[in-house]
Tab-separated table of C-alpha atoms in Angstrom:
chain	number	residue	atom	x	y	z
A	1	MET	CA	-59.748	-12.062	8.887
A	2	ALA	CA	-60.305	-14.425	5.724
A	3	ALA	CA	-62.228	-11.486	4.089
A	4	LEU	CA	-59.851	-8.799	5.359
A	5	ILE	CA	-57.159	-10.446	3.422
A	6	SER	CA	-59.181	-10.987	0.207
A	7	HIS	CA	-58.904	-8.010	-0.425
A	8	MET	CA	-56.623	-6.293	1.353
A	9	LEU	CA	-53.731	-4.806	-1.054
A	10	ILE	CA	-54.080	-5.876	-4.642
A	11	ILE	CA	-57.212	-4.509	-7.020
A	12	PRO	CA	-57.555	-7.495	-8.781
A	13	LEU	CA	-55.656	-7.035	-12.352
A	14	SER	CA	-57.495	-7.726	-15.707
A	15	LYS	CA	-56.741	-10.251	-18.055
A	16	THR	CA	-55.054	-7.830	-20.107
A	17	HIS	CA	-53.019	-6.532	-17.379
A	18	ARG	CA	-51.800	-10.073	-16.295
A	19	ALA	CA	-50.923	-11.191	-19.712
A	20	SER	CA	-48.783	-8.648	-20.123
A	21	PHE	CA	-46.554	-9.568	-17.407
A	22	ARG	CA	-43.983	-12.808	-18.014
A	23	SER	CA	-45.215	-16.115	-16.399
A	24	LYS	CA	-42.013	-17.408	-15.065
A	25	PRO	CA	-42.874	-19.731	-11.607
A	26	ILE	CA	-42.145	-19.167	-8.486
A	27	PRO	CA	-42.537	-21.201	-5.350
A	28	PRO	CA	-46.143	-21.709	-4.461
A	29	PRO	CA	-48.042	-18.705	-2.737
A	30	PRO	CA	-49.044	-18.407	0.293
A	31	SER	CA	-52.396	-20.282	1.690
A	32	TYR	CA	-53.953	-16.564	2.539
A	33	LEU	CA	-53.801	-15.870	-0.401
A	34	THR	CA	-57.430	-16.043	-2.230
A	35	GLN	CA	-57.594	-18.118	-5.967
A	36	ASN	CA	-57.654	-15.008	-7.641
A	37	GLN	CA	-54.637	-13.848	-6.185
A	38	LYS	CA	-52.902	-16.579	-6.432
A	39	SER	CA	-53.342	-16.526	-10.057
A	40	THR	CA	-51.817	-13.235	-10.225
A	41	ASN	CA	-48.495	-14.719	-8.628
A	42	LEU	CA	-46.297	-15.825	-11.336
A	43	THR	CA	-43.456	-14.058	-10.928
A	44	VAL	CA	-42.241	-11.124	-12.892
A	45	ARG	CA	-39.630	-9.423	-11.414
A	46	ASN	CA	-38.008	-7.512	-13.771
A	47	ASN	CA	-39.489	-7.268	-17.416
A	48	ASN	CA	-37.018	-4.873	-19.991
A	49	ASN	CA	-39.195	-4.856	-22.731
A	50	ASN	CA	-40.743	-1.927	-21.101
A	51	SER	CA	-40.344	1.142	-22.404
A	52	SER	CA	-39.375	3.419	-19.800
A	53	ALA	CA	-37.202	0.493	-17.796
A	54	ALA	CA	-35.227	0.394	-21.455
A	55	THR	CA	-34.068	4.269	-21.268
A	56	PRO	CA	-30.268	4.222	-21.417
A	57	SER	CA	-28.918	5.518	-18.363
A	58	THR	CA	-25.793	8.749	-18.716
A	59	ALA	CA	-24.959	7.784	-15.342
A	60	SER	CA	-21.673	5.629	-14.656
A	61	TRP	CA	-21.503	2.381	-12.392
A	62	ARG	CA	-20.099	5.342	-9.582
A	63	GLU	CA	-22.526	7.551	-9.691
A	64	ILE	CA	-25.502	5.044	-9.718
A	65	HIS	CA	-23.609	3.247	-6.480
A	66	GLY	CA	-23.718	6.640	-4.585
A	67	GLU	CA	-20.542	8.734	-5.619
A	68	ASN	CA	-21.561	11.677	-6.087
A	69	GLU	CA	-25.114	11.041	-3.365
A	70	TRP	CA	-27.150	10.141	-6.007
A	71	ALA	CA	-27.584	13.672	-7.031
A	72	GLY	CA	-29.388	13.943	-9.898
A	73	LEU	CA	-30.905	10.370	-10.419
A	74	LEU	CA	-33.657	10.456	-8.266
A	75	ASP	CA	-36.266	13.087	-9.431
A	76	PRO	CA	-36.394	12.268	-12.207
A	77	MET	CA	-35.784	8.390	-11.344
A	78	ASP	CA	-32.979	7.423	-13.186
A	79	PRO	CA	-34.137	3.832	-14.882
A	80	THR	CA	-30.240	1.729	-13.677
A	81	LEU	CA	-30.635	3.261	-10.302
A	82	ARG	CA	-34.659	1.403	-9.949
A	83	GLN	CA	-32.829	-1.871	-11.642
A	84	ASP	CA	-30.511	-1.671	-8.532
A	85	LEU	CA	-32.356	-0.746	-6.367
A	86	LEU	CA	-35.221	-3.521	-7.274
A	87	ARG	CA	-32.400	-6.266	-7.452
A	88	TYR	CA	-30.879	-5.648	-4.068
A	89	GLY	CA	-34.396	-5.165	-2.285
A	90	GLU	CA	-35.125	-8.408	-4.215
A	91	MET	CA	-31.848	-9.938	-2.492
A	92	ALA	CA	-32.865	-8.445	0.908
A	93	GLN	CA	-36.719	-10.418	0.129
A	94	ALA	CA	-34.819	-13.549	-0.378
A	95	CYS	CA	-33.627	-13.881	3.272
A	96	TYR	CA	-37.526	-13.797	4.170
A	97	ASP	CA	-38.754	-16.298	1.406
A	98	ALA	CA	-35.992	-18.767	2.239
A	99	PHE	CA	-36.202	-18.278	5.708
A	100	ASP	CA	-37.075	-21.266	7.902
A	101	PHE	CA	-40.085	-20.455	10.323
A	102	ASP	CA	-41.538	-23.885	11.198
A	103	PRO	CA	-41.268	-24.263	14.569
A	104	TYR	CA	-42.151	-28.236	14.487
A	105	SER	CA	-38.572	-28.406	11.952
A	106	MET	CA	-35.578	-29.298	13.801
A	107	TYR	CA	-33.796	-26.398	11.445
A	108	CYS	CA	-36.072	-23.809	12.435
A	109	GLY	CA	-34.168	-20.380	12.246
A	110	THR	CA	-32.014	-21.998	9.250
A	111	CYS	CA	-32.470	-20.830	5.679
A	112	ARG	CA	-33.921	-23.558	3.742
A	113	PHE	CA	-31.625	-23.628	0.728
A	114	LYS	CA	-28.514	-24.182	0.333
A	115	PRO	CA	-25.847	-21.219	-0.838
A	116	GLY	CA	-25.008	-22.913	-4.165
A	117	ASN	CA	-28.363	-23.474	-5.083
A	118	PHE	CA	-29.867	-20.638	-3.503
A	119	PHE	CA	-30.765	-17.927	-5.852
A	120	ASN	CA	-32.012	-21.153	-7.935
A	121	ALA	CA	-34.182	-21.803	-5.740
A	122	LEU	CA	-35.638	-18.723	-5.659
A	123	GLY	CA	-35.837	-18.453	-9.236
A	124	MET	CA	-33.772	-15.400	-8.824
A	125	SER	CA	-30.619	-16.453	-10.666
A	126	HIS	CA	-31.163	-13.621	-13.533
A	127	HIS	CA	-29.663	-11.224	-10.776
A	128	GLY	CA	-25.951	-13.166	-12.084
A	129	TYR	CA	-25.266	-13.566	-7.980
A	130	THR	CA	-23.357	-16.451	-6.098
A	131	VAL	CA	-23.379	-16.944	-2.536
A	132	THR	CA	-19.950	-17.065	-1.257
A	133	ARG	CA	-20.888	-17.648	2.477
A	134	PHE	CA	-23.977	-17.572	4.931
A	135	LEU	CA	-24.139	-15.422	7.741
A	136	TYR	CA	-25.276	-16.448	11.098
A	137	ALA	CA	-25.928	-14.335	14.309
A	138	THR	CA	-26.106	-14.938	18.011
A	139	THR	CA	-27.596	-12.660	20.710
A	140	LYS	CA	-27.985	-12.177	24.860
A	141	MET	CA	-30.662	-10.202	24.174
A	142	ASN	CA	-34.450	-11.618	24.190
A	143	LEU	CA	-35.368	-11.341	20.269
A	144	PRO	CA	-38.226	-13.197	19.496
A	145	SER	CA	-39.485	-11.794	16.331
A	146	LEU	CA	-35.613	-12.236	14.886
A	147	PHE	CA	-34.901	-15.536	16.762
A	148	LYS	CA	-36.823	-18.422	15.932
A	149	LYS	CA	-36.021	-21.372	17.989
A	150	SER	CA	-37.314	-25.191	17.211
A	151	HIS	CA	-39.500	-27.271	19.401
A	152	TRP	CA	-37.551	-30.010	18.714
A	153	PRO	CA	-35.020	-30.969	21.422
A	154	LYS	CA	-32.666	-32.135	19.292
A	155	MET	CA	-32.514	-28.683	16.906
A	156	TRP	CA	-30.051	-27.806	14.808
A	157	SER	CA	-29.044	-24.879	17.809
A	158	LYS	CA	-30.531	-23.135	20.602
A	159	HIS	CA	-28.409	-20.153	20.033
A	160	ALA	CA	-27.901	-19.113	16.947
A	161	ASN	CA	-30.274	-18.031	13.647
A	162	TRP	CA	-29.352	-17.779	10.147
A	163	ALA	CA	-28.953	-13.603	9.635
A	164	GLY	CA	-27.817	-13.032	5.747
A	165	TYR	CA	-25.361	-13.965	3.489
A	166	VAL	CA	-22.478	-12.494	1.663
A	167	ALA	CA	-22.584	-12.938	-2.315
A	168	VAL	CA	-20.226	-11.720	-5.837
A	169	SER	CA	-21.423	-11.033	-9.112
A	170	ASP	CA	-20.841	-13.533	-11.747
A	171	ASP	CA	-18.743	-12.273	-14.747
A	172	ALA	CA	-21.637	-12.239	-17.413
A	173	THR	CA	-23.082	-9.233	-14.335
A	174	SER	CA	-19.927	-7.953	-13.884
A	175	GLU	CA	-19.096	-6.978	-17.189
A	176	GLN	CA	-22.670	-5.843	-17.298
A	177	LEU	CA	-22.155	-3.837	-14.388
A	178	GLY	CA	-19.010	-2.213	-15.295
A	179	ARG	CA	-17.494	-3.754	-11.785
A	180	ARG	CA	-17.711	-6.943	-9.690
A	181	ASP	CA	-20.021	-6.207	-7.309
A	182	ILE	CA	-19.138	-7.989	-3.639
A	183	ALA	CA	-22.818	-7.588	-2.171
A	184	VAL	CA	-23.475	-7.966	2.058
A	185	VAL	CA	-26.781	-8.952	2.715
A	186	TRP	CA	-28.807	-8.629	6.062
A	187	ARG	CA	-31.683	-10.060	6.827
A	188	GLY	CA	-34.326	-8.100	9.313
A	189	SER	CA	-36.958	-9.074	11.682
A	190	VAL	CA	-40.234	-10.740	11.213
A	191	SER	CA	-43.106	-8.952	12.943
A	192	TYR	CA	-44.133	-5.477	12.167
A	193	LEU	CA	-42.987	-3.237	15.352
A	194	GLU	CA	-42.733	-6.287	18.190
A	195	TRP	CA	-38.613	-5.627	18.150
A	196	MET	CA	-39.398	-2.186	18.418
A	197	ALA	CA	-40.118	-2.727	22.359
A	198	ASP	CA	-36.273	-4.496	22.357
A	199	PHE	CA	-34.680	-2.006	21.043
A	200	VAL	CA	-36.530	1.768	22.001
A	201	MET	CA	-35.651	1.503	25.606
A	202	ILE	CA	-31.548	0.284	24.477
A	203	PHE	CA	-29.330	3.598	24.618
A	204	LEU	CA	-26.838	4.368	22.442
A	205	LYS	CA	-23.300	3.089	23.359
A	206	PRO	CA	-20.078	3.821	22.564
A	207	ILE	CA	-18.893	2.021	19.540
A	208	SER	CA	-15.706	1.704	20.260
A	209	HIS	CA	-16.159	-0.754	23.030
A	210	PHE	CA	-17.515	-3.468	20.700
A	211	LEU	CA	-15.536	-1.703	17.316
A	212	PRO	CA	-11.963	0.104	16.183
A	213	CYS	CA	-12.958	3.945	15.947
A	214	PRO	CA	-10.677	6.524	17.241
A	215	ASP	CA	-13.713	8.965	18.519
A	216	GLN	CA	-15.354	7.732	21.749
A	217	ALA	CA	-18.530	10.122	21.260
A	218	VAL	CA	-19.287	7.997	18.168
A	219	LYS	CA	-22.451	5.939	19.136
A	220	VAL	CA	-24.629	3.615	17.817
A	221	GLU	CA	-27.719	1.438	19.390
A	222	HIS	CA	-26.398	-0.866	21.941
A	223	GLY	CA	-28.959	-3.810	20.506
A	224	LEU	CA	-27.522	-3.427	17.305
A	225	LEU	CA	-23.764	-3.375	18.714
A	226	GLU	CA	-24.637	-6.535	20.872
A	227	LEU	CA	-26.150	-8.395	17.646
A	228	TYR	CA	-23.568	-7.708	15.276
A	229	THR	CA	-20.377	-8.929	17.769
A	230	ASP	CA	-22.075	-11.575	20.176
A	231	LYS	CA	-20.451	-15.117	19.712
A	232	LYS	CA	-20.386	-17.942	22.337
A	233	GLN	CA	-16.813	-19.644	21.806
A	234	ASN	CA	-17.918	-22.673	23.202
A	235	ILE	CA	-20.582	-23.456	20.989
A	236	ASP	CA	-19.878	-24.515	17.709
A	237	SER	CA	-22.791	-22.366	15.835
A	238	CYS	CA	-21.606	-19.588	17.631
A	239	LYS	CA	-17.772	-19.395	17.580
A	240	PHE	CA	-18.037	-16.601	14.998
A	241	SER	CA	-19.959	-13.519	15.688
A	242	ALA	CA	-21.602	-11.971	12.862
A	243	ARG	CA	-19.179	-9.813	12.208
A	244	GLU	CA	-16.241	-11.753	11.926
A	245	GLN	CA	-18.300	-13.969	9.383
A	246	VAL	CA	-18.807	-10.697	7.274
A	247	LEU	CA	-15.309	-9.237	8.069
A	248	LEU	CA	-13.560	-12.884	7.178
A	249	GLU	CA	-15.676	-13.277	3.820
A	250	VAL	CA	-15.480	-9.817	1.861
A	251	GLU	CA	-11.389	-10.213	2.415
A	252	LYS	CA	-11.360	-13.378	0.922
A	253	LEU	CA	-13.462	-11.856	-1.760
A	254	MET	CA	-10.972	-8.942	-1.728
A	255	LYS	CA	-8.240	-10.788	-2.384
A	256	ILE	CA	-9.490	-13.382	-5.017
A	257	TYR	CA	-10.974	-10.132	-7.103
A	258	HIS	CA	-8.075	-7.620	-6.431
A	259	ASN	CA	-7.491	-7.248	-10.309
A	260	GLU	CA	-10.489	-6.313	-11.143
A	261	GLU	CA	-12.927	-3.388	-10.665
A	262	LEU	CA	-14.785	-3.471	-7.771
A	263	SER	CA	-18.017	-2.046	-5.282
A	264	ILE	CA	-19.171	-3.284	-1.986
A	265	THR	CA	-23.044	-3.299	-1.066
A	266	VAL	CA	-24.295	-3.692	2.152
A	267	THR	CA	-28.381	-3.742	2.106
A	268	GLY	CA	-30.859	-4.740	4.316
A	269	HIS	CA	-34.674	-4.680	5.126
A	270	ASP	CA	-36.139	-3.330	8.617
A	271	LEU	CA	-33.301	-4.544	11.317
A	272	GLY	CA	-31.651	-6.016	8.666
A	273	SER	CA	-31.050	-2.476	7.510
A	274	GLY	CA	-29.441	-1.241	10.396
A	275	LEU	CA	-26.887	-4.031	10.224
A	276	ALA	CA	-26.151	-3.046	6.950
A	277	THR	CA	-25.189	0.724	8.111
A	278	LEU	CA	-22.990	-0.822	10.897
A	279	SER	CA	-21.580	-3.198	8.947
A	280	ALA	CA	-20.578	-0.582	5.796
A	281	TYR	CA	-19.233	1.163	9.132
A	282	ASP	CA	-16.822	-1.764	10.021
A	283	ILE	CA	-15.666	-2.802	6.107
A	284	ALA	CA	-14.513	0.658	6.345
A	285	GLU	CA	-13.294	1.750	9.612
A	286	THR	CA	-11.061	-1.787	9.219
A	287	ARG	CA	-10.135	-0.217	6.109
A	288	LEU	CA	-11.269	-3.712	4.553
A	289	ASN	CA	-11.855	-1.786	1.514
A	290	VAL	CA	-8.692	-1.089	0.308
A	291	LYS	CA	-6.547	-3.166	-2.053
A	292	ARG	CA	-3.084	-3.291	-1.804
A	293	ASP	CA	-2.138	-0.596	-3.957
A	294	SER	CA	-3.884	1.297	-1.542
A	295	HIS	CA	-6.977	2.214	-4.473
A	296	VAL	CA	-10.270	2.593	-2.157
A	297	VAL	CA	-13.306	0.244	-3.265
A	298	PRO	CA	-17.003	2.286	-2.581
A	299	VAL	CA	-18.811	0.932	-0.161
A	300	SER	CA	-22.696	1.578	-0.269
A	301	VAL	CA	-25.863	0.958	1.703
A	302	ILE	CA	-28.900	0.185	0.265
A	303	SER	CA	-31.103	0.382	3.023
A	304	PHE	CA	-35.064	-0.529	2.796
A	305	SER	CA	-37.473	0.587	5.539
A	306	GLY	CA	-34.653	1.549	8.275
A	307	PRO	CA	-34.627	2.765	11.475
A	308	ARG	CA	-32.070	5.159	12.861
A	309	VAL	CA	-28.449	3.393	13.808
A	310	GLY	CA	-26.599	6.375	16.059
A	311	ASN	CA	-25.885	9.436	16.828
A	312	GLY	CA	-24.720	12.685	15.431
A	313	ARG	CA	-20.950	11.781	15.189
A	314	PHE	CA	-21.410	8.464	13.770
A	315	LYS	CA	-23.247	9.917	10.992
A	316	GLU	CA	-20.408	11.951	10.813
A	317	ARG	CA	-17.648	9.292	10.648
A	318	LEU	CA	-19.605	7.345	8.691
A	319	GLU	CA	-19.068	10.736	5.907
A	320	MET	CA	-15.904	11.137	6.760
A	321	LEU	CA	-14.972	7.284	5.797
A	322	GLY	CA	-17.132	7.760	2.433
A	323	VAL	CA	-19.814	5.341	3.042
A	324	LYS	CA	-22.914	6.264	0.850
A	325	VAL	CA	-26.254	5.836	2.286
A	326	LEU	CA	-29.178	5.524	0.285
A	327	ARG	CA	-32.459	5.373	2.288
A	328	VAL	CA	-35.848	4.121	0.861
A	329	VAL	CA	-38.757	4.422	3.038
A	330	ASN	CA	-42.665	4.224	3.194
A	331	VAL	CA	-43.694	7.619	4.121
A	332	HIS	CA	-46.657	6.237	6.600
A	333	ASP	CA	-43.926	4.113	7.782
A	334	ALA	CA	-43.534	4.391	11.717
A	335	ILE	CA	-39.989	2.197	11.647
A	336	PRO	CA	-38.100	4.515	10.220
A	337	THR	CA	-38.946	7.706	12.758
A	338	ILE	CA	-37.226	5.126	16.318
A	339	PRO	CA	-35.435	5.327	17.859
A	340	GLY	CA	-35.279	9.102	18.691
A	341	PHE	CA	-38.184	10.509	19.032
A	342	VAL	CA	-37.366	13.389	20.775
A	343	PHE	CA	-33.651	14.086	19.791
A	344	ASN	CA	-33.015	13.635	16.107
A	345	GLU	CA	-32.016	14.835	12.173
A	346	GLN	CA	-35.859	17.180	12.633
A	347	ARG	CA	-34.518	19.333	15.234
A	348	SER	CA	-32.089	22.372	14.691
A	349	PRO	CA	-28.665	21.595	14.884
A	350	ALA	CA	-27.986	23.903	18.314
A	351	ALA	CA	-30.757	21.601	20.011
A	352	MET	CA	-28.891	18.426	18.566
A	353	LYS	CA	-25.494	20.370	19.764
A	354	LEU	CA	-26.901	20.666	23.523
A	355	ALA	CA	-28.342	17.005	23.237
A	356	GLU	CA	-25.415	14.979	21.313
A	357	ASP	CA	-24.047	13.508	24.795
A	358	LEU	CA	-27.393	12.332	25.508
A	359	PRO	CA	-27.949	8.268	25.924
A	360	TRP	CA	-31.051	8.946	23.101
A	361	SER	CA	-29.920	11.267	20.774
A	362	TYR	CA	-30.138	10.031	17.414
A	363	MET	CA	-29.585	11.011	13.560
A	364	HIS	CA	-30.377	9.790	10.355
A	365	VAL	CA	-27.325	9.115	7.744
A	366	GLY	CA	-27.068	9.386	3.650
A	367	VAL	CA	-29.453	10.412	1.265
A	368	GLU	CA	-33.271	9.130	1.626
A	369	LEU	CA	-35.639	8.100	-0.891
A	370	VAL	CA	-39.164	8.968	0.096
A	371	LEU	CA	-42.726	6.563	-1.273
A	372	ASP	CA	-45.907	6.556	-0.695
A	373	HIS	CA	-48.182	3.494	-1.094
A	374	LYS	CA	-51.119	6.012	-1.562
A	375	ASN	CA	-49.810	6.893	-4.941
A	376	SER	CA	-50.236	3.418	-6.247
A	377	PRO	CA	-53.657	2.825	-8.508
A	378	PHE	CA	-52.608	-0.849	-7.651
A	379	LEU	CA	-52.956	-0.760	-3.585
A	380	ASN	CA	-56.350	-0.612	-2.217
A	381	PRO	CA	-56.782	2.164	-0.054
A	382	ASN	CA	-58.664	0.780	3.180
A	383	GLU	CA	-56.716	2.562	5.869
A	384	ASP	CA	-55.714	-0.248	8.306
A	385	SER	CA	-54.766	-2.529	5.414
A	386	ALA	CA	-52.215	0.167	3.982
A	387	LEU	CA	-50.868	1.257	7.299
A	388	ALA	CA	-50.654	-2.085	8.593
A	389	CYS	CA	-48.185	-3.059	5.477
A	390	ALA	CA	-46.194	-0.146	5.129
A	391	HIS	CA	-43.342	-1.414	6.107
A	392	ASN	CA	-43.457	-4.787	4.129
A	393	LEU	CA	-40.484	-4.940	1.597
A	394	GLU	CA	-42.351	-6.238	-1.127
A	395	VAL	CA	-45.225	-3.509	-1.095
A	396	LEU	CA	-41.772	-0.924	-1.368
A	397	LEU	CA	-39.995	-2.592	-3.909
A	398	HIS	CA	-43.509	-1.858	-5.911
A	399	LEU	CA	-43.475	1.894	-5.190
A	400	ILE	CA	-40.134	1.544	-7.029
A	401	ASP	CA	-40.822	0.268	-9.803
A	402	GLY	CA	-43.642	2.701	-10.361
A	403	TYR	CA	-41.750	5.950	-8.954
A	404	HIS	CA	-40.826	8.148	-11.705
A	405	GLY	CA	-40.282	11.310	-9.559
A	406	LYS	CA	-41.843	13.636	-7.454
A	407	GLY	CA	-45.785	14.859	-8.485
A	408	GLN	CA	-45.183	11.902	-11.319
A	409	ARG	CA	-47.295	9.763	-12.418
A	410	PHE	CA	-47.558	6.350	-10.905
A	411	GLU	CA	-46.518	4.246	-13.687
A	412	LEU	CA	-45.264	0.544	-13.338
A	413	ALA	CA	-41.455	0.345	-15.206
A	414	THR	CA	-40.024	-2.773	-15.347
A	415	GLY	CA	-42.858	-5.353	-15.297
A	416	ARG	CA	-43.027	-6.534	-11.505
A	417	ASP	CA	-46.264	-8.264	-10.736
A	418	PRO	CA	-48.122	-6.330	-8.446
A	419	ALA	CA	-49.440	-9.263	-6.345
A	420	LEU	CA	-46.003	-9.724	-5.040
A	421	VAL	CA	-47.107	-7.235	-2.502
A	422	ASN	CA	-49.608	-9.700	-1.171
A	423	LYS	CA	-46.732	-12.055	0.322
A	424	ALA	CA	-45.982	-10.921	3.984
A	425	CYS	CA	-48.468	-8.983	4.774
A	426	GLU	CA	-51.476	-11.694	6.715
A	427	LYS	CA	-48.851	-11.397	9.752
A	428	THR	CA	-48.632	-8.117	9.377
A	429	ILE	CA	-52.550	-7.674	9.290
A	430	ALA	CA	-52.978	-10.214	12.735
A	431	TRP	CA	-49.965	-7.578	14.761
A	432	PHE	CA	-51.592	-4.419	13.362
A	433	HIS	CA	-55.022	-4.732	14.625
A	434	GLN	CA	-52.824	-5.827	18.112
A	435	PHE	CA	-51.372	-2.724	18.162
A	436	ASP	CA	-51.943	1.059	17.960
A	437	TYR	CA	-50.190	2.392	15.763
A	438	ARG	CA	-51.608	5.405	15.453
A	439	SER	CA	-51.244	5.951	18.759
A	440	MET	CA	-47.773	6.560	18.493
């Protein structure tokens, strides 16, 4: 295993190439990296001195936020949109980096940092956001890859886990962005494909059984609805559902900044992207994004490697509410192909019309940006390693950094360190060798 991991993804960088990166340190790299890889794991998440990144964008912030479905901004890739995607992707990655996975800690399942020090502790203060609330979730479902529990008898909670956070841009960043941005960030599951067995066999349910919706035919994957709305009122850490926490915080921030130009951006990776889509729908359906003067604040979802969430009627309802969704996927990743193996958006409209009442008829929402890790010269082409890490968020961020448009040469634009892709691959590789990915 050690031999495999040591040459898993990164092609060793030359000294000249390494020197082009800034050397602001981040927390110590995982123990499974080789010494050579450790030396390259000095982060350069954003280096704006690169000429490609410095090219000015002609798009307004509303266009970058999805007002026109990102038309003309993906091919070729708009440099401001690239920066936005990297920023939200790193905010989602922060959920993994900050999560306490240690089963021998009584705080296993929580965040390792306090809200006020969250971004500073992760070396991400340059993004210019402040965490205003942590989000916690509980569920009746058995999701061992998503919900981690401590072995200690006096653990902080037997039922809840930290699920993400709400953050808001500071004054300087808001001025740069052209608006005050409220970000809702959801954590995904940890082990690749483990949660699939829990969710694939749970069918679509009418969303109106859980959330406000005037259309009984709008359906969403039942497991997501349970995770989003479940609570245990007799337990302090579970008195409020994840849904209630999100809505209360967004409502509070909308009141605080009601005199400013605002946007709401919801993001997540893996299962977190499903929660992002669901919570964005909820914010729009409950009209929390409508100001006192009836001005509608735009709501957008930046989804990374996300599964399908609901049926065709859910897609239509989301569009009617004006929620914009950009789904960033790796073409070799299996997660975006589920649920809905048989009936999905790739079928003819006539076939989907016939199947719309079936409990396993799913459709993707929004605009899709498809990337391919085989286009990167930095990634090891070894088949098992590449396929196993196709779902890795850091790999996806690396691909965003080098993508300029269909058929264009892969060239890093912002100076992110390619060695960051090694951060989350050890568990992925171990799981991959226990699961026959290619038999799906």
